[in-house]
């Protein structure tokens, strides 16, 4: 039934007055461009590139590997038990989180959030990845900068309301 709305069969999908939008980053950028504040991308092109790079590190390098359909495929194809899949998952989370930590420490543009003291699409990408990592009991201690930014985001009502366990379809 959902494929009638989004032929990809994936979430998120946003119907904005008959315009179907899909993919998280595209939706966030669309909302940023079509709605007045708060802005999710900085005005300066170089700063936007920084925010996009961090966001894409998550959306392109980490998230595809921890997508439920990928995990099911890995389990089925390689005949892994749950712990085998979880170990595979934890490996890629560790790789991705190490890259995020290094990116932040190298660029030195973070403040309370990924980009200074302004919430951006980078924070919107970061928060769900931490929830995913916690769900699979990943060790996040080696990533203090990432976790400090996550903790700051989780002080905000919008992120609190978006917590997975607060959603109507939470199990």
C-alpha positions as a Python dict, from the first residue, in 0.01 Angstrom:
ca = {
    (1, 'X'): (0, 0, 0),
    (2, 'X'): (281, 243, 86),
    (3, 'X'): (437, 179, -257),
    (4, 'X'): (136, 359, -405),
    (5, 'X'): (264, 670, -226),
    (6, 'X'): (637, 607, -270),
    (7, 'X'): (738, 352, -536),
    (8, 'X'): (1069, 299, -352),
    (9, 'X'): (868, 161, -62),
    (10, 'X'): (1097, 344, 179),
    (11, 'X'): (1052, 610, 443),
    (12, 'X'): (1070, 895, 473),
    (13, 'X'): (837, 1029, 212),
    (14, 'X'): (671, 1368, 221),
    (15, 'X'): (368, 1470, 21),
    (16, 'X'): (374, 1848, -5),
    (17, 'X'): (58, 1949, -187),
    (18, 'X'): (91, 1669, -439),
    (19, 'X'): (469, 1686, -472),
    (20, 'X'): (615, 1360, -347),
    (21, 'X'): (956, 1400, -191),
    (22, 'X'): (1175, 1116, -72),
    (23, 'X'): (1514, 1066, 89),
    (24, 'X'): (1596, 1235, 418),
    (25, 'X'): (1858, 1481, 297),
    (26, 'X'): (1649, 1594, 0),
    (27, 'X'): (1345, 1645, 223),
    (28, 'X'): (1543, 1841, 483),
    (29, 'X'): (1698, 2066, 219),
    (30, 'X'): (1358, 2119, 56),
    (31, 'X'): (1204, 2217, 390),
    (32, 'X'): (1498, 2449, 458),
    (33, 'X'): (1452, 2619, 122),
    (34, 'X'): (1072, 2649, 135),
    (35, 'X'): (1000, 2738, 497),
    (36, 'X'): (1112, 3035, 705),
    (37, 'X'): (1354, 2949, 986),
    (38, 'X'): (1502, 2806, 1172),
    (39, 'X'): (1754, 2741, 896),
    (40, 'X'): (1896, 2391, 868),
    (41, 'X'): (2187, 2495, 646),
    (42, 'X'): (2430, 2782, 695),
    (43, 'X'): (2422, 3076, 451),
    (44, 'X'): (2791, 3057, 360),
    (45, 'X'): (2863, 2802, 80),
    (46, 'X'): (3177, 2664, 250),
    (47, 'X'): (2990, 2618, 577),
    (48, 'X'): (2700, 2450, 390),
    (49, 'X'): (2955, 2213, 234),
    (50, 'X'): (3085, 2126, 582),
    (51, 'X'): (2733, 2049, 708),
    (52, 'X'): (2651, 1851, 393),
    (53, 'X'): (2977, 1654, 417),
    (54, 'X'): (2904, 1548, 775),
    (55, 'X'): (2544, 1466, 684),
    (56, 'X'): (2652, 1260, 385),
    (57, 'X'): (2913, 1077, 592),
    (58, 'X'): (2615, 939, 783),
    (59, 'X'): (2361, 911, 501),
    (60, 'X'): (2599, 756, 248),
    (61, 'X'): (2859, 571, 456),
    (62, 'X'): (2685, 453, 774),
    (63, 'X'): (2310, 443, 728),
    (64, 'X'): (2293, 218, 420),
    (65, 'X'): (2479, -55, 609),
    (66, 'X'): (2249, -47, 910),
    (67, 'X'): (1927, -36, 714),
    (68, 'X'): (1697, -319, 825),
    (69, 'X'): (1661, -459, 473),
    (70, 'X'): (2041, -479, 442),
    (71, 'X'): (2074, -651, 780),
    (72, 'X'): (1808, -906, 682),
    (73, 'X'): (1989, -970, 354),
    (74, 'X'): (2323, -1021, 531),
    (75, 'X'): (2162, -1260, 779),
    (76, 'X'): (1986, -1464, 512),
    (77, 'X'): (2260, -1468, 249),
    (78, 'X'): (2553, -1540, 480),
    (79, 'X'): (2351, -1759, 717),
    (80, 'X'): (2441, -1556, 1024),
    (81, 'X'): (2267, -1579, 1357),
    (82, 'X'): (2154, -1263, 1534),
    (83, 'X'): (2491, -1220, 1706),
    (84, 'X'): (2671, -1257, 1374),
    (85, 'X'): (2458, -982, 1221),
    (86, 'X'): (2502, -764, 1530),
    (87, 'X'): (2880, -810, 1515),
    (88, 'X'): (2880, -710, 1147),
    (89, 'X'): (2665, -409, 1232),
    (90, 'X'): (2887, -302, 1523),
    (91, 'X'): (3193, -315, 1300),
    (92, 'X'): (3044, -69, 1051),
    (93, 'X'): (2908, 157, 1324),
    (94, 'X'): (3256, 172, 1478),
    (95, 'X'): (3407, 259, 1139),
    (96, 'X'): (3147, 530, 1076),
    (97, 'X'): (3157, 681, 1423),
    (98, 'X'): (3537, 691, 1414),
    (99, 'X'): (3511, 882, 1085),
    (100, 'X'): (3258, 1126, 1238),
    (101, 'X'): (3478, 1183, 1542),
    (102, 'X'): (3786, 1243, 1324),
    (103, 'X'): (3591, 1476, 1093),
    (104, 'X'): (3474, 1689, 1384),
    (105, 'X'): (3816, 1706, 1547),
    (106, 'X'): (3989, 1785, 1218),
    (107, 'X'): (3747, 2054, 1101),
    (108, 'X'): (3701, 2221, 1443),
    (109, 'X'): (3370, 2382, 1341),
    (110, 'X'): (3149, 2219, 1600),
    (111, 'X'): (3014, 2396, 1904),
    (112, 'X'): (2709, 2281, 2094),
    (113, 'X'): (2603, 2115, 1768),
    (114, 'X'): (2779, 1980, 1460),
    (115, 'X'): (2804, 2332, 1316),
    (116, 'X'): (2877, 2581, 1588),
    (117, 'X'): (2568, 2655, 1800),
    (118, 'X'): (2308, 2608, 1525),
    (119, 'X'): (2110, 2290, 1471),
    (120, 'X'): (2150, 2177, 1111),
    (121, 'X'): (2069, 1877, 895),
    (122, 'X'): (2394, 1728, 1026),
    (123, 'X'): (2244, 1704, 1375),
    (124, 'X'): (1923, 1563, 1226),
    (125, 'X'): (2136, 1287, 1073),
    (126, 'X'): (2353, 1232, 1380),
    (127, 'X'): (2081, 1175, 1638),
    (128, 'X'): (1911, 874, 1472),
    (129, 'X'): (2248, 705, 1418),
    (130, 'X'): (2322, 723, 1790),
    (131, 'X'): (1981, 569, 1863),
    (132, 'X'): (2058, 289, 1613),
    (133, 'X'): (2400, 231, 1767),
    (134, 'X'): (2247, 213, 2115),
    (135, 'X'): (1984, -33, 1994),
    (136, 'X'): (2266, -268, 1889),
    (137, 'X'): (2461, -204, 2209),
    (138, 'X'): (2759, -47, 2032),
    (139, 'X'): (3039, 92, 2246),
    (140, 'X'): (3017, 467, 2194),
    (141, 'X'): (3276, 564, 2456),
    (142, 'X'): (3550, 611, 2192),
    (143, 'X'): (3351, 897, 2038),
    (144, 'X'): (3323, 1165, 2309),
    (145, 'X'): (3275, 1456, 2070),
    (146, 'X'): (2996, 1281, 1880),
    (147, 'X'): (2826, 1187, 2206),
    (148, 'X'): (2857, 1538, 2351),
    (149, 'X'): (2684, 1676, 2042),
    (150, 'X'): (2414, 1409, 2068),
    (151, 'X'): (2357, 1497, 2435),
    (152, 'X'): (2317, 1865, 2344),
    (153, 'X'): (2062, 1779, 2074),
    (154, 'X'): (1868, 1565, 2319),
    (155, 'X'): (1809, 1871, 2538),
    (156, 'X'): (1588, 2015, 2262),
    (157, 'X'): (1215, 1948, 2249),
    (158, 'X'): (1214, 1861, 1878),
    (159, 'X'): (1471, 1584, 1924),
    (160, 'X'): (1303, 1458, 2241),
    (161, 'X'): (968, 1435, 2059),
    (162, 'X'): (1134, 1244, 1773),
    (163, 'X'): (1282, 971, 1995),
    (164, 'X'): (1206, 628, 1844),
    (165, 'X'): (1026, 497, 2152),
    (166, 'X'): (795, 799, 2154),
    (167, 'X'): (657, 722, 1808),
    (168, 'X'): (310, 575, 1763),
    (169, 'X'): (447, 263, 1592),
    (170, 'X'): (716, 192, 1853),
    (171, 'X'): (725, -170, 1961),
}
